[in-house]
């Protein structure tokens, strides 16, 4: 779809150009007949001026026509605000962003001395009114003459869609008809939901207050109302209270990443921001699209909201489907136990349902949140009212009891209190309608003449200002006094004129959830006052009221908080639910450590100069010494640490590893260059070559790092001293945005938990069921055959990646993601043939995010803890992880729902239990974060490792065509030319296994890995004359199996030669058998890869089927990325490789592996 601005211009261009075109054409035609002799420039100028002149005349003519129509009806037009369109829009926008609710409208009221006026903006006519009779006619007596209108619906469409608050006519009647039956007395009087969520919220409040911090009561109430509304309306508690509460701004550094990353926090941020942006549109009329010219600002926020609500919708639709297929379930559950279940019985249109979910959450969360928030504010301002409320609560409910429906009916003062809050701070302070025909508005008991509104006029009415009018509520209207709803003032003002109080609207569109809101607010208020007292504003934590407000009229001058309006009213928050950018967060964390030495030294020097006269240093030198304190102390500490480590090493009969003598910036620069554009691990290889050793220590940014390719070191790290090594907080922090707390990024009990629940699934029986491979392998080879038949090369790495992704997702999660169905990419020379459906396929977006996320996360490892400074303003991996989650979340939801069905139906449980790893996982945890993290981690293992093995395997077949013949000979002997391999076949295929091992030796899927010491460690090398080396606690150990696998002293003089026979002949027993840790492609020890045999089976199966079908593999020289020229002189395979290997978490070929091959004819062999 075109962006809003161009779409608007294209729509209105004919209207804009028509006058200019008509005038211009007329002038040129008249000149042809010599009716005038104007020069061309004059005709062009007149033509251009035609549109604004016609627009001006039309406005004047419309005003005159409206005045005549008004007079004909015995009415008048409202007084007109004399304000230019741009000035009016600017003032209204400022009012929404930084003003007091409706302040600009109130200022215009004062100018005209009336309670209504008309404002024209770019031809749009708007009536603003605070007259109860006008409100009555708009909402009730002339209801059929007013709609939400095309303009409002258009402005709110990105946010509310066609939901109940943004629809008219038949669509509104449809929404109203299907929602009304749900709000019965019985349903809205069931308080179990309030009990659970209220108690949880007050417990969270108690914990935070015990820590000594104030709390954001609006945020707390918002979570209570969100959880309660979602559970009541949708049967699904979103559990926002479990995210924890935000700390105040003075302690915001204590807000954890899990708080910011909780789905409900992201939803609420998108929800709030979307409402603000949508409300700003209302100030610009049709021209809002020009403000958001190139991008609909609300649309991406609505997508975030839909990601949150869509699982609820799908769950409800699936439940309906199950009921329709199972009459027994239908008898037990009529499908109307929640409003959402009730809705899906009337429509299954996903758009209507999603729109309605968002609309209902606005009503269910925001209106009651506003009422309770301003209620607490009034308790702060009026402690005497708090005492009166508590007296009634103790009398009617008791000190500990939960309120009942009957209690609430008897609590007159509490209801009066809530009504008084709603009077002065209504949840929806302004609302609007649009006339669908000419309308006359009258005012009974007034000398004012009736007002005439032409068709298409927007009528904006402010209950906020109407509720505060002294002529309607008495001279004390601006005073907060709940008794006005109980004493004689009730009968004097409200009873004879009920439309002076409209907090829930009125007429046919009166809020269906009015009693629900009263019950919810009363319940919370009762429990709050049973538990807490002495409410006070926290000094310095709330937004300060602007100085200019002190001179304003009414409550604006006395309010101690800053009310703000989007769709509903709230208190403008000081705390933010947006996480600080990585760089700022890092600086705030380390700042105390950075400045402490400088402050201490500076304070000491000033004190000794001032009080002891110990020196006479000038101020500039004191300042200089203070500034230099930190780097000097850091340098001194590093030297002392080195000396301390040497002493500890000597005490353990060990030595420290040789230290790389390079600056921190040089080390970081070389590491990051190696990751981004170098050969895998080349920086480490160059350093060890320079120092003539297989291990080396380097210190940068206070990180101590050991690099090693010693098998005995690797054995100790992975096995014999396993308990002394963790993944460590630094690696976990670097990978958190990508892997979360999944198995590859966890330590301690979390890792044991992951390992314990995944290990039982990898049995011989499960990993030897090859049906999944058969389907996906045949499909992938068929795609290859088609593309080769078109005369194009194939990116075999991409093809294998799709095969492994589809197979892994089906094996692990029972859900084939169908990436092979997206089609495969054409080479760059024919990339124009790639279709939109290819680029937009969900699996393509997932793989793109998956690959880029791994690459960006891996670059972080080159910068230690300082990675946040390179991503200062934005975590670059987080949005990519969101794309991945949007892909995997449906699988998780489906598994959780299947588990729920099994629990509810024992027969299902017996038939279908733990048939996938995911169904096995959800039986052990239902935590969405743990499950989503684990899905991503398992897909890294399930897709990337086998993709890497097979891609480099084919690379070797190209380099060594004689091996293809040897492999095919074994395949034909053990499997046959066309048969599918079995587990028994694979056990007998020694050469094929040797081939795969040789690929893994020279091109291991994970070429480098890390651990961190959790205590001092001594590493020995038994077959070396080298002394043991000492590693202090906190040392990062990077071990490279890539370079260990290529060492000639470990594998023989031909170590750099690709020769599978080394895993079969005497070299196996000479090198590998006595020293098995020289070969660790799948790690070793307790953290050895659980999917090792799965990967061997999958790779063997694909290789067999590939060689049964194709032969004569060749590089496409025009498509593959060529190695840099400087690699030609490098040592080892870097100097001879014809492809560009790269490493993210796993190794792959940069740019893919584009190849051609011929179809193999078995009968011609």
PDB file of N, CA and C in Angstrom, residues 327-382:
ATOM      1  N   UNK A 327     -19.258 -33.166  19.731  1.00  0.00           N
ATOM      2  CA  UNK A 327     -20.523 -32.779  20.379  1.00  0.00           C
ATOM      3  C   UNK A 327     -20.449 -32.937  21.881  1.00  0.00           C
ATOM      4  N   UNK A 328     -19.623 -33.881  22.376  1.00  0.00           N
ATOM      5  CA  UNK A 328     -19.501 -34.038  23.831  1.00  0.00           C
ATOM      6  C   UNK A 328     -18.903 -32.794  24.455  1.00  0.00           C
ATOM      7  N   UNK A 329     -17.861 -32.248  23.791  1.00  0.00           N
ATOM      8  CA  UNK A 329     -17.267 -30.999  24.292  1.00  0.00           C
ATOM      9  C   UNK A 329     -18.275 -29.870  24.252  1.00  0.00           C
ATOM     10  N   UNK A 330     -19.105 -29.854  23.209  1.00  0.00           N
ATOM     11  CA  UNK A 330     -20.104 -28.787  23.063  1.00  0.00           C
ATOM     12  C   UNK A 330     -21.125 -28.863  24.175  1.00  0.00           C
ATOM     13  N   UNK A 331     -21.463 -30.090  24.587  1.00  0.00           N
ATOM     14  CA  UNK A 331     -22.426 -30.237  25.679  1.00  0.00           C
ATOM     15  C   UNK A 331     -21.832 -29.727  26.982  1.00  0.00           C
ATOM     16  N   UNK A 332     -20.525 -30.013  27.181  1.00  0.00           N
ATOM     17  CA  UNK A 332     -19.891 -29.599  28.444  1.00  0.00           C
ATOM     18  C   UNK A 332     -19.620 -28.102  28.478  1.00  0.00           C
ATOM     19  N   UNK A 333     -19.323 -27.538  27.313  1.00  0.00           N
ATOM     20  CA  UNK A 333     -18.928 -26.122  27.253  1.00  0.00           C
ATOM     21  C   UNK A 333     -19.658 -25.474  26.091  1.00  0.00           C
ATOM     22  N   UNK A 334     -20.551 -24.575  26.377  1.00  0.00           N
ATOM     23  CA  UNK A 334     -21.359 -23.978  25.310  1.00  0.00           C
ATOM     24  C   UNK A 334     -20.592 -22.932  24.497  1.00  0.00           C
ATOM     25  N   UNK A 335     -19.297 -22.742  24.852  1.00  0.00           N
ATOM     26  CA  UNK A 335     -18.490 -21.811  24.065  1.00  0.00           C
ATOM     27  C   UNK A 335     -18.762 -20.357  24.353  1.00  0.00           C
ATOM     28  N   UNK A 336     -19.468 -20.053  25.452  1.00  0.00           N
ATOM     29  CA  UNK A 336     -19.769 -18.662  25.790  1.00  0.00           C
ATOM     30  C   UNK A 336     -19.231 -18.291  27.168  1.00  0.00           C
ATOM     31  N   UNK A 337     -18.204 -19.004  27.624  1.00  0.00           N
ATOM     32  CA  UNK A 337     -17.702 -18.744  28.967  1.00  0.00           C
ATOM     33  C   UNK A 337     -16.834 -17.492  29.025  1.00  0.00           C
ATOM     34  N   UNK A 338     -16.390 -16.984  27.884  1.00  0.00           N
ATOM     35  CA  UNK A 338     -15.704 -15.690  27.826  1.00  0.00           C
ATOM     36  C   UNK A 338     -16.301 -14.895  26.671  1.00  0.00           C
ATOM     37  N   UNK A 339     -16.070 -13.593  26.691  1.00  0.00           N
ATOM     38  CA  UNK A 339     -16.596 -12.769  25.621  1.00  0.00           C
ATOM     39  C   UNK A 339     -15.976 -13.157  24.283  1.00  0.00           C
ATOM     40  N   UNK A 340     -14.679 -13.492  24.289  1.00  0.00           N
ATOM     41  CA  UNK A 340     -14.027 -13.871  23.043  1.00  0.00           C
ATOM     42  C   UNK A 340     -14.630 -15.164  22.487  1.00  0.00           C
ATOM     43  N   UNK A 341     -14.858 -16.136  23.376  1.00  0.00           N
ATOM     44  CA  UNK A 341     -15.490 -17.379  22.927  1.00  0.00           C
ATOM     45  C   UNK A 341     -16.886 -17.090  22.373  1.00  0.00           C
ATOM     46  N   UNK A 342     -17.569 -16.149  23.004  1.00  0.00           N
ATOM     47  CA  UNK A 342     -18.893 -15.739  22.530  1.00  0.00           C
ATOM     48  C   UNK A 342     -18.776 -15.074  21.153  1.00  0.00           C
ATOM     49  N   UNK A 343     -17.742 -14.248  20.965  1.00  0.00           N
ATOM     50  CA  UNK A 343     -17.566 -13.551  19.687  1.00  0.00           C
ATOM     51  C   UNK A 343     -17.308 -14.517  18.543  1.00  0.00           C
ATOM     52  N   UNK A 344     -16.425 -15.510  18.769  1.00  0.00           N
ATOM     53  CA  UNK A 344     -16.077 -16.414  17.660  1.00  0.00           C
ATOM     54  C   UNK A 344     -17.242 -17.313  17.274  1.00  0.00           C
ATOM     55  N   UNK A 345     -18.248 -17.377  18.118  1.00  0.00           N
ATOM     56  CA  UNK A 345     -19.452 -18.099  17.711  1.00  0.00           C
ATOM     57  C   UNK A 345     -20.292 -17.291  16.728  1.00  0.00           C
ATOM     58  N   UNK A 346     -19.994 -15.974  16.626  1.00  0.00           N
ATOM     59  CA  UNK A 346     -20.757 -15.109  15.727  1.00  0.00           C
ATOM     60  C   UNK A 346     -19.958 -14.683  14.498  1.00  0.00           C
ATOM     61  N   UNK A 347     -18.643 -14.677  14.593  1.00  0.00           N
ATOM     62  CA  UNK A 347     -17.805 -14.363  13.425  1.00  0.00           C
ATOM     63  C   UNK A 347     -16.456 -15.043  13.576  1.00  0.00           C
ATOM     64  N   UNK A 348     -15.935 -15.511  12.454  1.00  0.00           N
ATOM     65  CA  UNK A 348     -14.598 -16.096  12.445  1.00  0.00           C
ATOM     66  C   UNK A 348     -13.638 -15.260  11.599  1.00  0.00           C
ATOM     67  N   UNK A 349     -14.052 -14.043  11.290  1.00  0.00           N
ATOM     68  CA  UNK A 349     -13.202 -13.145  10.502  1.00  0.00           C
ATOM     69  C   UNK A 349     -12.047 -12.655  11.380  1.00  0.00           C
ATOM     70  N   UNK A 350     -10.794 -13.031  11.058  1.00  0.00           N
ATOM     71  CA  UNK A 350      -9.659 -12.661  11.936  1.00  0.00           C
ATOM     72  C   UNK A 350      -9.518 -11.159  12.126  1.00  0.00           C
ATOM     73  N   UNK A 351      -9.777 -10.378  11.053  1.00  0.00           N
ATOM     74  CA  UNK A 351      -9.612  -8.920  11.191  1.00  0.00           C
ATOM     75  C   UNK A 351     -10.630  -8.346  12.167  1.00  0.00           C
ATOM     76  N   UNK A 352     -11.891  -8.752  12.020  1.00  0.00           N
ATOM     77  CA  UNK A 352     -12.927  -8.254  12.934  1.00  0.00           C
ATOM     78  C   UNK A 352     -12.590  -8.636  14.365  1.00  0.00           C
ATOM     79  N   UNK A 353     -12.137  -9.871  14.558  1.00  0.00           N
ATOM     80  CA  UNK A 353     -11.825 -10.343  15.913  1.00  0.00           C
ATOM     81  C   UNK A 353     -10.641  -9.587  16.501  1.00  0.00           C
ATOM     82  N   UNK A 354      -9.576  -9.406  15.712  1.00  0.00           N
ATOM     83  CA  UNK A 354      -8.415  -8.687  16.236  1.00  0.00           C
ATOM     84  C   UNK A 354      -8.747  -7.235  16.540  1.00  0.00           C
ATOM     85  N   UNK A 355      -9.527  -6.615  15.654  1.00  0.00           N
ATOM     86  CA  UNK A 355      -9.938  -5.231  15.918  1.00  0.00           C
ATOM     87  C   UNK A 355     -10.734  -5.142  17.218  1.00  0.00           C
ATOM     88  N   UNK A 356     -11.630  -6.115  17.414  1.00  0.00           N
ATOM     89  CA  UNK A 356     -12.476  -6.064  18.608  1.00  0.00           C
ATOM     90  C   UNK A 356     -11.663  -6.288  19.874  1.00  0.00           C
ATOM     91  N   UNK A 357     -10.653  -7.161  19.808  1.00  0.00           N
ATOM     92  CA  UNK A 357      -9.797  -7.389  20.981  1.00  0.00           C
ATOM     93  C   UNK A 357      -9.134  -6.089  21.423  1.00  0.00           C
ATOM     94  N   UNK A 358      -8.578  -5.346  20.458  1.00  0.00           N
ATOM     95  CA  UNK A 358      -7.905  -4.084  20.799  1.00  0.00           C
ATOM     96  C   UNK A 358      -8.915  -3.084  21.363  1.00  0.00           C
ATOM     97  N   UNK A 359     -10.072  -2.961  20.733  1.00  0.00           N
ATOM     98  CA  UNK A 359     -11.100  -2.035  21.213  1.00  0.00           C
ATOM     99  C   UNK A 359     -11.528  -2.373  22.639  1.00  0.00           C
ATOM    100  N   UNK A 360     -11.736  -3.659  22.899  1.00  0.00           N
ATOM    101  CA  UNK A 360     -12.192  -4.062  24.231  1.00  0.00           C
ATOM    102  C   UNK A 360     -11.110  -3.872  25.281  1.00  0.00           C
ATOM    103  N   UNK A 361      -9.836  -4.002  24.879  1.00  0.00           N
ATOM    104  CA  UNK A 361      -8.759  -3.780  25.846  1.00  0.00           C
ATOM    105  C   UNK A 361      -8.616  -2.299  26.189  1.00  0.00           C
ATOM    106  N   UNK A 362      -8.902  -1.412  25.225  1.00  0.00           N
ATOM    107  CA  UNK A 362      -8.929   0.028  25.543  1.00  0.00           C
ATOM    108  C   UNK A 362      -9.949   0.273  26.646  1.00  0.00           C
ATOM    109  N   UNK A 363     -11.165  -0.313  26.455  1.00  0.00           N
ATOM    110  CA  UNK A 363     -12.225  -0.119  27.447  1.00  0.00           C
ATOM    111  C   UNK A 363     -11.894  -0.834  28.750  1.00  0.00           C
ATOM    112  N   UNK A 364     -11.425  -2.077  28.643  1.00  0.00           N
ATOM    113  CA  UNK A 364     -11.239  -2.897  29.836  1.00  0.00           C
ATOM    114  C   UNK A 364     -10.054  -2.514  30.682  1.00  0.00           C
ATOM    115  N   UNK A 365      -9.001  -1.973  30.062  1.00  0.00           N
ATOM    116  CA  UNK A 365      -7.824  -1.575  30.826  1.00  0.00           C
ATOM    117  C   UNK A 365      -7.849  -0.098  31.179  1.00  0.00           C
ATOM    118  N   UNK A 366      -8.009   0.754  30.163  1.00  0.00           N
ATOM    119  CA  UNK A 366      -7.698   2.171  30.337  1.00  0.00           C
ATOM    120  C   UNK A 366      -8.729   2.950  31.145  1.00  0.00           C
ATOM    121  N   UNK A 367     -10.020   2.648  30.952  1.00  0.00           N
ATOM    122  CA  UNK A 367     -11.035   3.462  31.634  1.00  0.00           C
ATOM    123  C   UNK A 367     -10.992   3.252  33.143  1.00  0.00           C
ATOM    124  N   UNK A 368     -10.909   1.990  33.574  1.00  0.00           N
ATOM    125  CA  UNK A 368     -10.849   1.727  35.015  1.00  0.00           C
ATOM    126  C   UNK A 368      -9.509   2.154  35.596  1.00  0.00           C
ATOM    127  N   UNK A 369      -8.442   2.013  34.810  1.00  0.00           N
ATOM    128  CA  UNK A 369      -7.137   2.490  35.268  1.00  0.00           C
ATOM    129  C   UNK A 369      -7.191   3.990  35.547  1.00  0.00           C
ATOM    130  N   UNK A 370      -7.821   4.747  34.646  1.00  0.00           N
ATOM    131  CA  UNK A 370      -7.945   6.194  34.852  1.00  0.00           C
ATOM    132  C   UNK A 370      -8.756   6.487  36.108  1.00  0.00           C
ATOM    133  N   UNK A 371      -9.883   5.816  36.264  1.00  0.00           N
ATOM    134  CA  UNK A 371     -10.742   6.051  37.427  1.00  0.00           C
ATOM    135  C   UNK A 371     -10.001   5.779  38.729  1.00  0.00           C
ATOM    136  N   UNK A 372      -9.297   4.649  38.821  1.00  0.00           N
ATOM    137  CA  UNK A 372      -8.602   4.298  40.066  1.00  0.00           C
ATOM    138  C   UNK A 372      -7.370   5.172  40.302  1.00  0.00           C
ATOM    139  N   UNK A 373      -6.669   5.523  39.237  1.00  0.00           N
ATOM    140  CA  UNK A 373      -5.482   6.375  39.396  1.00  0.00           C
ATOM    141  C   UNK A 373      -5.869   7.744  39.969  1.00  0.00           C
ATOM    142  N   UNK A 374      -6.879   8.374  39.393  1.00  0.00           N
ATOM    143  CA  UNK A 374      -7.298   9.671  39.897  1.00  0.00           C
ATOM    144  C   UNK A 374      -7.984   9.538  41.256  1.00  0.00           C
ATOM    145  N   UNK A 375      -8.527   8.357  41.545  1.00  0.00           N
ATOM    146  CA  UNK A 375      -9.085   8.112  42.884  1.00  0.00           C
ATOM    147  C   UNK A 375      -7.979   8.172  43.937  1.00  0.00           C
ATOM    148  N   UNK A 376      -6.857   7.506  43.648  1.00  0.00           N
ATOM    149  CA  UNK A 376      -5.732   7.530  44.594  1.00  0.00           C
ATOM    150  C   UNK A 376      -5.195   8.951  44.733  1.00  0.00           C
ATOM    151  N   UNK A 377      -5.141   9.673  43.616  1.00  0.00           N
ATOM    152  CA  UNK A 377      -4.709  11.069  43.679  1.00  0.00           C
ATOM    153  C   UNK A 377      -5.620  11.879  44.599  1.00  0.00           C
ATOM    154  N   UNK A 378      -6.914  11.657  44.534  1.00  0.00           N
ATOM    155  CA  UNK A 378      -7.854  12.368  45.407  1.00  0.00           C
ATOM    156  C   UNK A 378      -7.690  11.947  46.867  1.00  0.00           C
ATOM    157  N   UNK A 379      -7.341  10.685  47.113  1.00  0.00           N
ATOM    158  CA  UNK A 379      -7.068  10.255  48.499  1.00  0.00           C
ATOM    159  C   UNK A 379      -5.860  10.980  49.056  1.00  0.00           C
ATOM    160  N   UNK A 380      -4.861  11.230  48.192  1.00  0.00           N
ATOM    161  CA  UNK A 380      -3.673  11.976  48.617  1.00  0.00           C
ATOM    162  C   UNK A 380      -4.044  13.411  48.966  1.00  0.00           C
ATOM    163  N   UNK A 381      -4.865  13.998  48.131  1.00  0.00           N
ATOM    164  CA  UNK A 381      -5.249  15.397  48.316  1.00  0.00           C
ATOM    165  C   UNK A 381      -6.260  15.580  49.451  1.00  0.00           C
ATOM    166  N   UNK A 382      -7.029  14.539  49.773  1.00  0.00           N
ATOM    167  CA  UNK A 382      -8.124  14.668  50.747  1.00  0.00           C
ATOM    168  C   UNK A 382      -8.100  13.497  51.733  1.00  0.00           C
TER     169      UNK A 382
END
